[in-house]
Amino acid sequence: MKKNIYIIGSGFSSLAASCYLAKAGYKVTVLEKNSTLGGRARQYKKDGFTFDIGPSWYWMPDVFERFFADFDKKPSDYYTLDKLSPGYEVYFGENDSITISDKLDEIYQMFENEETGSAKHLKTFLDSAKANYDTAIKDLVYRPGISPLELVTTKTVARVSQFFSTIRKQVRKQIKSNKLIQILEFPVLFLGAKPSNTPAFYNFMNYADFGLGTWHPRGGMYKVIEGMVALATSLNVQFKVDANVEKITTDNNNNVNGLIVNGENIKTDLVLSGADYHHTETLLDENLKQYSEKYWSKKTFAPSSLLFYVGFDKKIQNASHHTLFFDSDFDKHAEEIYDTPKWPTDPLFYANFTSMTDKSSAPEGKEAGFFLVPIAPGIEDTEDLRQEYFEKIMDRFEKMTHQKVKDNVLFKKSFCVRDFKEEYNSYKGNAYGMANTLMQTAFLRPNLKSSKVKNLFFTGQLTVPGPGVPPALISGKIVSDLIIKNEK
Ligand SMILES: Cc1cc2nc3c(=O)[nH]c(=O)nc-3n(C[C@H](O)[C@H](O)[C@H](O)COP(=O)(O)OP(=O)(O)OC[C@H]3O[C@@H](n4cnc5c(N)ncnc54)[C@H](O)[C@@H]3O)c2cc1C
């Protein structure tokens, strides 16, 4: 008889794993401490406006296709995707923005217009990015990160130098325009570290950006969560919300034998945690933790974020569905996140207005605005600071886009370090896990399988392969394969 598996958390990685494990015949129950499913990808609704609380960029559509295909399904069985055109817009100053087309030939032209000769360099760069994408996404990231040998293939050996050079160096070798450099360095920010600390091999993110495009599920990213929950339910996965896991219990041989959930003992043979890795280990007896506080404190974490969900009583002009504000000093902001953590002096920020392309997210004639300021994890978070930064970015937004919006705010809700900790038990309030630096790649990341507790497994953005929605889907698959293999 197949085992009972309890999964802690209902983020993308947990939902993916729940589907694979249920398909393999396990009796799967997902326990979520919050009252709604989806983890960092939950939804916030107010007065006819709908916001994705966390992720909003749908990249790497092939990874979603591959996930659903494993269950003989397609994304279109659950949601409708639109390719965004333009993909996004980047502001560099007042009235000074570049839109990123959804067509590669137009992107080459835009590069050439900015810097003569740069289109040729971009072509070479993207050829290498595509080759890396094919190696990484179609193969490497689906490995469980158990041994360094997983990284050694005929293809990776030929590219070994790219693991020891950085994106920053690679981009700056040929491209000189500061704007184009910022555009090319932007995609690796999804991996949580500075471009100067991210291996050049990760330029496959640039292929994901320019080559595969930016998509939007109609109704928002939460439609993907709903689709996965529907798939899981059809496979007999049980969901329990408001189910806070307080303890993972073990027998004398360090085998998992149960959980304490809202004060109640539950027996189980196997636990998979998709909650933040550091938090999961706090649910164990001290001697059963694999990683010390010192270990975690030395790791490079992805930034935390100050977020605002804003309902505007009018349509916004001079911006796109996704708009980046790179009109300040990127290096200084990065230093204030990673090197000398403090509230940024003059932050870069990101805004999305999903209602510009998706009418379902705001009432007629109004706009749903989402604003994100990356900040250092663990820094002080007060209402006053949130308000100060709201004013700062609204002023910048008004100035850059030449319009008044402050008096058009119907409501705003903020989310920051304290909320990441309280709502997700996130280490230092990180927004999207542990960064993919060279020393935090593959087998160098926290293990999928506990080395101290039998039948305890981990998934999600702090383990393999790393931060982001597509990696979370992949993480759910590889940990499920490991669990299934472990049983044989
Ligand atoms: C603001 C923001 C913007 C982002 N933007 C993008 C983007 O545009 N594109 C992209 O691809 N990625 C983006 N990401 C990253 C992406 O959202 C995450 O990497 C991914 O959703 C993480 O999924 P997960 O399964 O690892 O964990 P989570 O989504 O964090 O799920 C973990 C779950 O565990 C639950 N939990 C914790 N402790 C317990 C407990 N004791 N008992 C029960 N349940 C518990 C939590 O409540 C949570 O629901 C963004 C993230 C954030 C925060």
Coordinates of C-alpha atoms and ligand atoms in Angstrom, one line a residue:
M1 CA 0.0 0.0 0.0
K2 CA 1.3 3.4 -0.9
K3 CA 2.2 5.9 1.8
N4 CA 0.4 8.8 3.3
I5 CA 2.2 12.0 2.4
Y6 CA 1.6 15.4 4.0
I7 CA 2.9 18.4 2.2
I8 CA 3.5 21.6 4.1
G9 CA 2.5 24.7 2.2
S10 CA 0.6 25.3 -1.0
G11 CA 3.0 27.4 -3.1
F12 CA 3.8 26.4 -6.7
S13 CA 6.4 23.8 -5.7
S14 CA 4.0 22.1 -3.3
L15 CA 1.1 22.1 -5.7
A16 CA 3.4 20.6 -8.5
A17 CA 4.6 17.9 -6.1
S18 CA 1.1 17.1 -4.9
C19 CA 0.1 16.3 -8.5
Y20 CA 3.1 14.1 -9.3
L21 CA 2.8 12.2 -6.0
A22 CA -0.9 11.7 -6.3
K23 CA -0.4 10.4 -9.8
A24 CA 2.1 7.9 -8.5
G25 CA -0.6 6.6 -6.1
Y26 CA 0.2 8.3 -2.8
K27 CA -2.5 9.6 -0.6
V28 CA -1.6 13.3 -0.5
T29 CA -2.8 16.0 1.8
V30 CA -1.6 19.6 1.5
L31 CA -1.5 21.7 4.7
E32 CA -1.6 25.5 4.3
K33 CA -1.3 27.8 7.3
N34 CA -3.0 30.7 5.5
S35 CA -6.7 30.7 4.6
T36 CA -6.2 30.7 0.8
L37 CA -3.9 28.5 -1.4
G38 CA -1.0 29.6 -3.6
G39 CA 1.7 30.8 -1.2
R40 CA 3.5 33.8 -2.4
A41 CA 1.2 33.7 -5.5
R42 CA -2.1 34.4 -3.7
Q43 CA -4.6 37.0 -4.8
Y44 CA -5.9 40.2 -3.3
K45 CA -9.3 41.5 -4.3
K46 CA -10.9 44.8 -3.3
D47 CA -13.8 46.9 -4.7
G48 CA -13.7 45.2 -8.1
F49 CA -9.9 45.3 -8.4
T50 CA -7.8 42.1 -8.5
F51 CA -4.1 41.9 -7.8
D52 CA -1.6 39.1 -7.9
I53 CA 0.1 39.4 -4.5
G54 CA 3.5 38.1 -5.7
P55 CA 4.6 36.9 -9.1
S56 CA 3.4 38.7 -12.2
W57 CA 5.9 37.8 -15.0
Y58 CA 4.9 34.6 -16.8
W59 CA 8.2 33.6 -18.4
M60 CA 9.3 30.2 -19.8
P61 CA 5.9 29.0 -21.1
D62 CA 7.6 25.7 -22.1
V63 CA 8.1 24.8 -18.4
F64 CA 4.4 25.2 -17.7
E65 CA 3.5 23.2 -20.9
R66 CA 5.9 20.4 -19.8
F67 CA 4.3 20.4 -16.3
F68 CA 0.7 20.0 -17.6
A69 CA 1.8 17.6 -20.3
D70 CA 3.0 15.2 -17.6
F71 CA -0.7 14.8 -16.8
D72 CA -1.8 14.7 -20.4
K73 CA -3.1 18.3 -20.1
K74 CA -2.3 21.7 -21.5
P75 CA -2.2 25.1 -19.9
S76 CA -5.1 26.0 -22.1
D77 CA -7.2 23.4 -20.3
Y78 CA -7.0 25.7 -17.3
Y79 CA -6.3 29.3 -18.4
T80 CA -5.8 31.5 -21.4
L81 CA -2.4 33.0 -22.2
D82 CA -1.8 36.3 -24.0
K83 CA 1.6 37.2 -25.3
L84 CA 2.2 40.8 -24.1
S85 CA 3.1 43.3 -26.8
P86 CA 5.2 45.1 -25.9
G87 CA 6.7 42.6 -23.4
Y88 CA 7.6 45.5 -21.1
E89 CA 8.9 49.1 -20.9
V90 CA 11.9 50.5 -19.1
Y91 CA 12.2 54.1 -18.0
F92 CA 15.7 55.7 -17.8
G93 CA 14.6 59.2 -17.2
E94 CA 11.8 61.8 -17.7
N95 CA 10.1 61.0 -21.0
D96 CA 12.9 58.6 -21.7
S97 CA 11.8 55.0 -22.0
I98 CA 12.4 52.0 -24.2
T99 CA 9.7 49.4 -25.0
I100 CA 10.8 45.8 -25.4
S101 CA 9.0 44.3 -28.4
D102 CA 7.6 40.8 -28.5
K103 CA 9.4 40.4 -31.9
L104 CA 13.1 39.6 -32.0
D105 CA 13.8 41.5 -35.2
E106 CA 12.3 44.7 -33.6
I107 CA 14.5 44.1 -30.5
Y108 CA 17.6 43.9 -32.8
Q109 CA 16.5 47.2 -34.5
M110 CA 16.0 48.9 -31.1
F111 CA 19.5 47.8 -30.1
E112 CA 21.0 49.1 -33.3
N113 CA 19.2 52.5 -32.9
E114 CA 20.6 52.8 -29.4
E115 CA 24.2 51.7 -30.3
T116 CA 25.5 51.1 -33.8
G117 CA 26.8 47.6 -34.1
S118 CA 25.1 46.3 -31.0
A119 CA 22.5 44.2 -32.9
K120 CA 25.4 41.9 -34.1
H121 CA 26.6 41.5 -30.6
L122 CA 23.1 40.8 -29.3
K123 CA 22.7 38.1 -31.9
T124 CA 25.9 36.3 -30.8
F125 CA 24.9 36.8 -27.1
L126 CA 21.4 35.3 -27.7
D127 CA 22.8 32.4 -29.7
S128 CA 24.8 31.5 -26.6
A129 CA 21.8 32.2 -24.3
K130 CA 19.6 29.9 -26.4
A131 CA 22.2 27.1 -26.3
N132 CA 22.5 27.6 -22.5
Y133 CA 18.7 27.5 -22.2
D134 CA 18.5 24.3 -24.1
T135 CA 21.1 22.7 -21.8
A136 CA 19.8 24.2 -18.6
I137 CA 16.1 24.2 -18.7
K138 CA 15.6 21.1 -20.8
D139 CA 18.1 19.1 -18.8
L140 CA 20.3 20.4 -16.0
V141 CA 17.7 22.0 -13.8
Y142 CA 15.7 18.7 -13.8
R143 CA 18.5 17.0 -11.8
P144 CA 18.2 16.6 -8.1
G145 CA 21.4 18.4 -7.1
I146 CA 22.8 15.4 -5.3
S147 CA 26.2 15.2 -6.9
P148 CA 28.5 17.7 -8.7
L149 CA 28.7 15.2 -11.5
E150 CA 25.2 16.1 -12.5
L151 CA 26.7 19.3 -13.9
V152 CA 29.3 17.5 -16.0
T153 CA 28.0 16.8 -19.4
T154 CA 29.6 17.2 -22.8
K155 CA 27.7 20.4 -23.3
T156 CA 28.5 22.0 -19.9
V157 CA 32.2 21.0 -20.1
A158 CA 32.4 23.1 -23.3
R159 CA 30.9 26.0 -21.4
V160 CA 32.7 25.7 -18.1
S161 CA 34.2 29.2 -18.4
Q162 CA 30.7 30.6 -18.3
F163 CA 30.3 29.3 -14.8
F164 CA 33.3 31.3 -13.7
S165 CA 32.6 34.5 -15.5
T166 CA 29.7 36.7 -14.6
I167 CA 26.7 38.1 -16.5
R168 CA 28.0 41.6 -15.8
K169 CA 31.4 40.9 -17.5
Q170 CA 29.8 39.1 -20.4
V171 CA 27.2 41.8 -21.1
R172 CA 29.8 44.6 -20.8
K173 CA 32.4 43.0 -23.1
Q174 CA 30.7 44.2 -26.3
I175 CA 27.8 46.5 -25.3
K176 CA 28.6 50.0 -24.2
S177 CA 25.2 51.8 -23.9
N178 CA 24.2 52.0 -20.3
K179 CA 20.6 51.5 -21.2
L180 CA 21.2 48.4 -23.2
I181 CA 23.4 47.0 -20.4
Q182 CA 20.6 47.5 -17.9
I183 CA 18.1 45.8 -20.2
L184 CA 20.4 42.8 -20.6
E185 CA 21.2 42.6 -16.9
F186 CA 17.6 42.9 -15.8
P187 CA 16.5 39.2 -16.4
V188 CA 19.0 37.7 -13.9
L189 CA 17.6 39.9 -11.1
F190 CA 14.9 37.1 -11.0
L191 CA 17.6 34.8 -9.8
G192 CA 18.1 37.0 -6.7
A193 CA 21.7 38.2 -6.9
K194 CA 23.6 41.0 -8.5
P195 CA 24.7 40.5 -12.1
S196 CA 28.3 40.7 -10.9
N197 CA 27.6 37.7 -8.7
T198 CA 25.7 35.6 -11.2
P199 CA 27.5 33.2 -13.5
A200 CA 27.4 34.1 -17.2
F201 CA 25.8 30.7 -17.9
Y202 CA 22.6 32.1 -16.5
N203 CA 22.3 34.3 -19.6
F204 CA 19.7 31.7 -20.6
M205 CA 17.3 34.1 -18.8
N206 CA 17.9 36.6 -21.7
Y207 CA 16.7 34.0 -24.1
A208 CA 13.7 33.5 -21.9
D209 CA 13.1 37.2 -22.1
F210 CA 13.8 38.1 -25.8
G211 CA 13.4 34.7 -27.3
L212 CA 10.3 33.2 -25.6
G213 CA 8.6 36.5 -24.6
T214 CA 6.5 37.7 -21.7
W215 CA 3.0 36.2 -21.3
H216 CA 0.0 37.0 -19.2
P217 CA -2.6 34.4 -18.0
R218 CA -6.0 36.1 -18.4
G219 CA -7.3 36.8 -14.9
G220 CA -3.7 36.9 -13.5
M221 CA -1.0 34.5 -12.3
Y222 CA -3.5 33.2 -9.7
K223 CA -5.3 31.5 -12.6
V224 CA -2.3 29.2 -12.8
I225 CA -2.6 28.4 -9.1
E226 CA -6.4 27.7 -9.6
G227 CA -5.5 25.4 -12.6
M228 CA -3.0 23.4 -10.6
V229 CA -5.4 23.1 -7.6
A230 CA -8.1 21.8 -10.1
L231 CA -5.6 19.3 -11.5
A232 CA -4.5 18.2 -8.0
T233 CA -8.1 17.8 -6.9
S234 CA -8.9 15.7 -9.9
L235 CA -6.0 13.4 -8.8
N236 CA -7.6 13.2 -5.3
V237 CA -5.2 15.5 -3.4
Q238 CA -6.8 16.8 -0.2
F239 CA -6.4 20.5 0.8
K240 CA -6.5 21.9 4.3
V241 CA -6.3 25.6 4.8
D242 CA -5.8 27.4 8.2
A243 CA -3.6 24.4 9.0
N244 CA -0.5 25.6 10.7
V245 CA 2.2 23.0 11.1
E246 CA 3.8 23.5 14.5
K247 CA 6.1 20.5 14.7
I248 CA 7.5 17.6 12.7
T249 CA 7.7 14.6 15.0
T250 CA 10.1 11.6 14.7
D251 CA 10.6 8.2 16.3
N252 CA 13.7 6.9 18.1
N253 CA 15.3 6.0 14.8
N254 CA 14.8 9.5 13.4
N255 CA 12.0 8.5 11.1
V256 CA 9.2 11.0 10.5
N257 CA 6.1 9.7 12.3
G258 CA 3.8 12.7 12.5
L259 CA 3.0 16.4 12.6
I260 CA 1.4 18.7 15.1
V261 CA -1.1 20.8 13.2
N262 CA -3.0 23.5 15.1
G263 CA -2.2 21.6 18.3
E264 CA -3.4 18.2 17.0
N265 CA -1.2 15.2 16.4
I266 CA -1.4 13.7 12.9
K267 CA 0.3 10.4 12.0
T268 CA 2.2 10.3 8.7
D269 CA 4.9 8.2 7.1
L270 CA 6.4 11.0 4.9
V271 CA 6.6 14.8 5.0
L272 CA 7.4 17.0 2.1
S273 CA 7.9 20.7 3.0
G274 CA 7.4 23.5 0.5
A275 CA 7.5 26.1 3.3
D276 CA 10.7 28.1 3.5
Y277 CA 13.5 25.6 4.2
H278 CA 14.9 27.5 7.2
H279 CA 11.5 27.6 8.9
T280 CA 10.9 23.9 8.2
E281 CA 14.0 23.0 10.1
T282 CA 12.8 25.0 13.1
L283 CA 9.9 22.5 13.3
L284 CA 12.4 19.8 14.2
D285 CA 14.3 19.0 17.3
E286 CA 17.6 20.9 17.5
N287 CA 19.8 17.8 16.8
L288 CA 17.9 17.0 13.6
K289 CA 18.6 20.2 11.8
Q290 CA 21.0 19.9 8.9
Y291 CA 21.9 23.6 8.7
S292 CA 22.9 26.0 11.5
E293 CA 21.8 29.6 11.9
K294 CA 25.4 30.5 10.9
Y295 CA 25.0 28.6 7.6
W296 CA 21.8 30.6 6.7
S297 CA 23.3 33.9 7.7
K298 CA 26.2 33.4 5.3
K299 CA 24.0 32.7 2.3
T300 CA 23.0 35.3 -0.3
F301 CA 19.3 35.7 -0.1
A302 CA 17.1 37.2 -2.8
P303 CA 15.8 40.6 -1.8
S304 CA 12.7 41.3 0.2
S305 CA 10.3 43.8 -1.3
L306 CA 8.1 46.7 -0.3
L307 CA 4.9 46.2 -2.3
F308 CA 1.9 48.3 -2.9
Y309 CA -1.4 47.2 -4.4
V310 CA -3.2 50.4 -5.6
G311 CA -6.6 51.1 -7.0
F312 CA -6.6 54.2 -9.2
D313 CA -9.8 56.0 -10.2
K314 CA -8.6 56.7 -13.7
K315 CA -6.6 55.1 -16.5
I316 CA -2.8 55.5 -16.3
Q317 CA -0.9 57.0 -19.3
N318 CA 2.7 56.5 -20.5
A319 CA 3.3 53.1 -19.0
S320 CA 2.9 49.5 -20.0
H321 CA 1.5 46.3 -18.4
H322 CA 5.0 45.8 -17.0
T323 CA 7.1 48.9 -16.4
L324 CA 10.6 49.1 -14.9
F325 CA 12.0 52.4 -13.5
F326 CA 15.7 52.2 -14.0
D327 CA 16.2 55.9 -13.7
S328 CA 18.5 55.8 -10.7
D329 CA 21.9 54.2 -9.9
F330 CA 21.5 50.5 -10.1
D331 CA 24.9 49.7 -8.5
K332 CA 24.2 51.9 -5.5
H333 CA 20.8 50.3 -5.0
A334 CA 22.3 46.8 -5.3
E335 CA 25.0 47.7 -2.7
E336 CA 22.2 48.8 -0.3
I337 CA 20.5 45.4 -0.8
Y338 CA 23.5 43.1 -0.6
D339 CA 26.6 44.7 0.8
T340 CA 25.5 47.3 3.4
P341 CA 21.8 46.5 3.9
K342 CA 19.7 49.6 4.5
W343 CA 16.6 51.3 3.0
P344 CA 17.7 52.4 -0.5
T345 CA 18.6 56.0 -1.0
D346 CA 17.2 56.2 -4.5
P347 CA 15.6 52.9 -5.4
L348 CA 14.9 51.3 -8.8
F349 CA 11.3 50.1 -8.8
Y350 CA 8.9 48.1 -10.8
A351 CA 5.2 48.7 -11.6
N352 CA 2.5 46.7 -13.3
F353 CA -0.9 47.7 -14.5
T354 CA -2.5 44.4 -15.5
S355 CA -5.8 46.2 -16.2
M356 CA -4.1 47.8 -19.3
T357 CA -4.3 44.5 -21.1
D358 CA -6.7 42.5 -18.9
K359 CA -10.0 44.2 -18.3
S360 CA -10.9 41.7 -15.5
S361 CA -8.5 43.2 -13.1
A362 CA -10.1 46.6 -12.6
P363 CA -13.5 48.3 -13.0
E364 CA -14.1 50.1 -16.3
G365 CA -12.1 53.4 -16.6
K366 CA -9.9 52.5 -13.5
E367 CA -6.5 51.0 -13.2
A368 CA -5.0 48.3 -10.9
G369 CA -1.4 49.3 -10.0
F370 CA 1.2 47.1 -8.4
F371 CA 4.5 48.7 -7.2
L372 CA 7.6 46.8 -6.1
V373 CA 10.7 48.2 -4.5
P374 CA 13.5 45.6 -3.9
I375 CA 15.0 45.9 -0.4
A376 CA 17.5 44.1 1.8
P377 CA 16.0 41.1 3.7
G378 CA 15.8 41.6 7.4
I379 CA 15.8 45.4 7.5
E380 CA 13.5 47.4 9.8
D381 CA 9.9 47.7 8.5
T382 CA 7.6 50.3 9.9
E383 CA 4.4 52.0 8.7
D384 CA 6.2 55.3 8.5
L385 CA 9.0 53.9 6.3
R386 CA 6.4 52.3 4.0
Q387 CA 4.6 55.6 3.7
E388 CA 7.8 57.5 3.1
Y389 CA 8.7 55.1 0.2
F390 CA 5.2 55.3 -1.2
E391 CA 5.5 59.0 -1.5
K392 CA 9.0 58.6 -3.0
I393 CA 8.0 56.3 -5.8
M394 CA 4.7 58.1 -6.6
D395 CA 6.7 61.3 -7.0
R396 CA 9.1 59.5 -9.3
F397 CA 6.3 57.8 -11.2
E398 CA 4.5 61.1 -11.7
K399 CA 7.7 62.8 -12.9
M400 CA 8.9 60.1 -15.2
T401 CA 5.5 59.5 -16.8
H402 CA 4.4 63.1 -16.9
Q403 CA 1.0 62.8 -15.1
K404 CA -0.6 63.3 -11.7
V405 CA -1.8 60.1 -10.0
K406 CA -1.5 60.7 -6.2
D407 CA -4.9 62.3 -6.0
N408 CA -6.4 59.4 -7.9
V409 CA -5.6 56.7 -5.4
L410 CA -8.8 55.0 -4.3
F411 CA -7.0 52.7 -1.8
K412 CA -3.6 51.2 -1.3
K413 CA -2.4 48.1 0.6
S414 CA 1.2 47.5 1.5
F415 CA 3.2 44.3 2.0
C416 CA 6.7 44.2 3.3
V417 CA 9.4 42.4 5.4
R418 CA 7.0 41.9 8.4
D419 CA 4.3 40.4 6.3
F420 CA 6.7 38.0 4.5
K421 CA 7.8 36.7 7.9
E422 CA 4.3 36.6 9.4
E423 CA 2.4 35.2 6.4
Y424 CA 5.0 32.8 5.0
N425 CA 7.5 32.2 7.8
S426 CA 10.1 33.6 5.4
Y427 CA 13.7 33.8 6.6
K428 CA 14.5 37.5 7.2
G429 CA 11.4 38.3 5.2
N430 CA 13.0 37.3 1.8
A431 CA 10.6 37.6 -1.1
Y432 CA 11.8 34.9 -3.4
G433 CA 14.2 32.6 -1.7
M434 CA 17.9 31.9 -2.0
A435 CA 19.8 33.4 -4.9
N436 CA 21.4 31.4 -7.7
T437 CA 25.1 32.5 -7.3
L438 CA 27.9 30.1 -8.4
M439 CA 28.3 28.8 -4.8
Q440 CA 24.5 28.4 -4.5
T441 CA 23.8 26.4 -7.6
A442 CA 22.7 22.7 -7.9
F443 CA 24.4 20.4 -5.4
L444 CA 25.6 23.5 -3.4
R445 CA 22.0 24.4 -2.4
P446 CA 20.2 22.9 0.6
N447 CA 19.2 19.3 0.0
L448 CA 15.9 18.1 -1.3
K449 CA 16.2 15.1 1.1
S450 CA 17.0 15.5 4.8
S451 CA 20.3 13.8 5.7
K452 CA 19.2 13.5 9.3
V453 CA 15.5 12.7 9.3
K454 CA 14.3 9.7 7.2
N455 CA 11.3 10.4 5.0
L456 CA 11.6 14.2 5.3
F457 CA 11.9 16.0 2.0
F458 CA 12.0 19.7 0.9
T459 CA 10.9 21.6 -2.2
G460 CA 10.7 25.2 -3.2
Q461 CA 12.7 28.3 -3.8
L462 CA 15.4 27.7 -1.1
T463 CA 16.4 24.3 -2.5
V464 CA 17.0 23.0 -6.1
P465 CA 16.8 24.6 -8.7
G466 CA 16.1 28.1 -7.3
P467 CA 13.8 31.1 -7.1
G468 CA 10.9 31.8 -9.5
V469 CA 7.7 30.1 -10.6
P470 CA 9.1 27.9 -13.4
P471 CA 11.9 26.6 -11.0
A472 CA 9.2 25.9 -8.4
L473 CA 7.3 23.7 -10.8
I474 CA 10.6 21.9 -11.6
S475 CA 11.4 21.6 -7.9
G476 CA 8.1 19.9 -7.3
K477 CA 8.8 17.4 -10.1
I478 CA 12.4 16.5 -9.1
V479 CA 11.6 16.1 -5.4
S480 CA 8.6 13.8 -6.3
D481 CA 10.9 11.7 -8.5
L482 CA 13.3 11.4 -5.6
I483 CA 10.6 10.3 -3.2
I484 CA 9.2 7.8 -5.6
K485 CA 12.8 6.4 -6.3
N486 CA 13.5 6.3 -2.6
E487 CA 10.5 4.0 -2.0
K488 CA 11.7 1.5 -4.6
Ligands
LIG1 C1 6.7 40.0 -4.8 C2 7.1 38.8 -5.5 C3 7.2 38.9 -6.9 C4 7.6 37.8 -7.7 N1 7.7 37.9 -9.0 C5 7.9 36.8 -9.7 C6 7.6 36.8 -11.1 O1 7.2 37.8 -11.7 N2 7.8 35.6 -11.9 C7 8.3 34.5 -11.3 O2 8.5 33.5 -12.0 N3 8.5 34.5 -9.9 C8 8.3 35.6 -9.2 N4 8.4 35.5 -7.8 C9 9.0 34.3 -7.2 C10 7.9 33.2 -7.1 O3 6.7 33.8 -6.7 C11 8.3 32.2 -6.0 O4 9.6 31.7 -6.3 C12 7.4 31.0 -5.9 O5 6.0 31.4 -6.0 C13 7.7 30.2 -4.6 O6 7.0 29.1 -4.5 P1 7.3 28.1 -3.4 O7 6.5 26.9 -3.7 O8 8.8 27.9 -3.2 O9 6.9 28.7 -2.0 P2 5.7 29.7 -1.4 O10 4.9 30.3 -2.5 O11 6.4 30.6 -0.5 O12 4.8 28.7 -0.5 C14 5.2 28.3 0.8 C15 3.9 28.1 1.5 O13 4.2 27.4 2.8 C16 3.3 28.0 3.7 N5 3.8 27.7 5.1 C17 4.9 28.2 5.7 N6 5.0 27.8 6.9 C18 4.0 26.9 7.1 C19 3.6 26.1 8.2 N7 4.3 26.0 9.4 N8 2.5 25.4 8.1 C20 1.7 25.4 7.0 N9 2.1 26.1 5.9 C21 3.2 26.9 6.0 C22 3.2 29.4 3.4 O14 2.1 30.1 3.9 C23 3.2 29.4 1.9 O15 1.9 29.3 1.4 C24 8.0 36.6 -7.0 C25 7.9 36.5 -5.6 C26 7.5 37.6 -4.9 C27 7.3 37.4 -3.4

